[in-house]
Amino acid sequence: MKNIRNFAIIAHVDHGKSTLADRFLELTGTISGKHEAQMLDKNPISRERGITIKLAPVRMTYTMRKSEIRNPKNETNSNSLEIRNSDLEIGDSKFILNLIDTPGHVDFSYEVERTLACVEGVILLVDATQGIQAQTIAHTYKAIEQNLTIIPVVNKIDVLHAKIAQVKQELADFLGVDEAQVYEISAKTGKGVEELLKAVILKVPSPMSSVIARSEILRSNSGQAPQSQEIATLPMVTRNDKAQALIFDSYYDKYRGVIAFVRVFGGEFRAGMKGYLHATGTTFEINEVGNFIPDLDIQDKLDSGSIGYIITNLKDIHLCQVGDSITDSIKTKALPGYKKIQPMVFSSIFPTDPDAYVELLESMEKLTLNDSAITYEPIYSTALGSGLRVGFLGLLHADVVRQRLEREYELSIVLTSPIVKYEERRENGKIVYYEPIAIVDIVTPQDYVGAVMRLAEQSRAVFLHMDNKSHVYLSYEIPMSELMGTFFDRLKTLTSGYASLQWDFKEYRQADADKLTLLLNSEPVEEFSEYAVAEKAYVRASDLTSKLKELIPRQQYEVKIQAKFKGKIIASSRISPFRKDVTQKLYGGDRTRKDKLLKKQKAGKKDLKNIGSVEIPKEVFLKLFQNKN
Ligand code: GDP
Ligand code: MG
């Protein structure tokens, strides 16, 4: 265990995590010869979009000379937790390095948090052309909460306009460390990478020293020996033989069942043992255990302190959730920190061809075999037929799923703009609405602070905190409906793409909200209705009614469009009747031409949907759904 280092790379999206991982893989001889760039980005869409969606762990080995072991680059580290590994007796000089490349996007922050619970240290990577961004900050706070050793690194120093000195300073200030402790590398050219790898060995505590360090912290916090309950609250290696492992990812394999990616915190796991999953109360038999190299590499056992995989014989990935613990029996306690992942935004998905519903359903079933964060249920719309109501972690997640359905499953689909869910609760005989609130952290260049603050104000955000460095860091509480609505896009536009943000769900909070119901000739139309808060209901209602007025073609009757909120009509408009005689322009003329035209008009009618007495072309639904905001 002394020679194991478990570490992760945290960074804002595109700052170079996967590229650095490639260099580590080459340096350690884990992969040789030609390989694709960003090896660990397994998902093809994540590769194409340059973002890591799936966590890809890897086990590497590296041999370090004894003379080097005694001479770490920086003698001091402000991280109080660190017991320098060089102070421990190091048996031989071959090290096992378990690296987890964390997902870089805002939607996956819980997975990042769980990943960080599985390691003792992190490389904090910052792009020298960008500086600290929102995810840099959010992930660093998570690493600090978990008492991890942080190695700050400035990347992309090969780029001509890189602001190396400035970013180094910024990073040192942010962490409160000396500038000399910040490493400079180019993940692209490999410059400085080997020194960084050595720093990981020297600075990141081994799983064993971290146990000692963590108990030391408890001791120094309270001034006395740590209580066993206190120790139990920390994810750490236990010294008894009770087997405990934390799941940081899982996937479903057609042939082998669900494969859990784990960090072992106590005891050992072997094939043939029983495993118990706490969150879902599931017992299974372990088929196989092993390491990632980065493909699966079978082993006799997984020891305490190691990172690897456990093959279950389970067929349903939902039984094996990120953040849950696998233990040897129901009697062994679970590791702390488990939260059920909740979808945060919801869209309806319809097949463009209503007959393709079954295909959509089957594709979705297959897709969720490997994506336990998605939820879905059947819905029916008068306009668009059978479809699915699908829950996602966030906007990017929704977009990835859409792309997968279109590309991998070759479906033509309509996805309505994602909206958040309000909760209706009955309190003292009255319906009370609750809306989800998030904490959002924004990093922006100075020039845009005013614009960002105005946007936040318009978006019902409550100011929490501000930090004024070379970039400005702003923190707010914000309703998720605002965040998932226009906030993302407007922030990007306002700041010419220079601002970044990170969000985390906080809680459901009571809101002055109700359903905003759209009526056509006094009949409610479910598809056009949505939830709104009182503050925004009037503006939204008049937007919707005037948009519909534009979109719905004239009919033989007058069409009355109304919006109802809290039992009152708060906006309305009308479309005056119009009789369209398509044959008029033919001046009598040729009979067959006239017939053709009438036939064409009839075919066009197939795409019209009757809502009560009003005929609405399918396009109206599509336009309204897809550009709700
Ligand atoms: P990730 O999102 O953090 O995993 O970032 P990637 O590793 O996918 O890198 C994002 C982009 O930056 C890619 O186009 C990389 O080729 C590029 N990149 C990464 N590191 C460097 C570097 O050190 N120098 C230069 N010039 N480009 C880099
Ligand atoms: Mg990546």
mmCIF file of C-alpha atoms in Angstrom, residues 5 37 46 133 218 276 368 372 439 502 525 616:
data_model
loop_
_atom_site.group_PDB
_atom_site.id
_atom_site.type_symbol
_atom_site.label_atom_id
_atom_site.label_comp_id
_atom_site.label_asym_id
_atom_site.label_seq_id
_atom_site.Cartn_x
_atom_site.Cartn_y
_atom_site.Cartn_z
ATOM 1 C CA ARG A 5 -0.744 6.729 -5.278
ATOM 2 C CA ALA A 37 -5.383 11.548 -28.729
ATOM 3 C CA SER A 46 -17.331 13.122 -25.703
ATOM 4 C CA GLN A 133 -12.293 29.339 -14.485
ATOM 5 C CA LEU A 218 -8.863 14.692 13.915
ATOM 6 C CA TYR A 276 -23.782 -6.071 -0.844
ATOM 7 C CA THR A 368 -30.219 3.773 -20.054
ATOM 8 C CA SER A 372 -28.182 5.388 -14.874
ATOM 9 C CA ILE A 439 -25.702 27.631 -6.281
ATOM 10 C CA GLN A 502 -20.469 26.008 -12.474
ATOM 11 C CA VAL A 525 -53.753 23.082 -24.412
ATOM 12 C CA ILE A 616 -52.680 23.792 -35.863
#
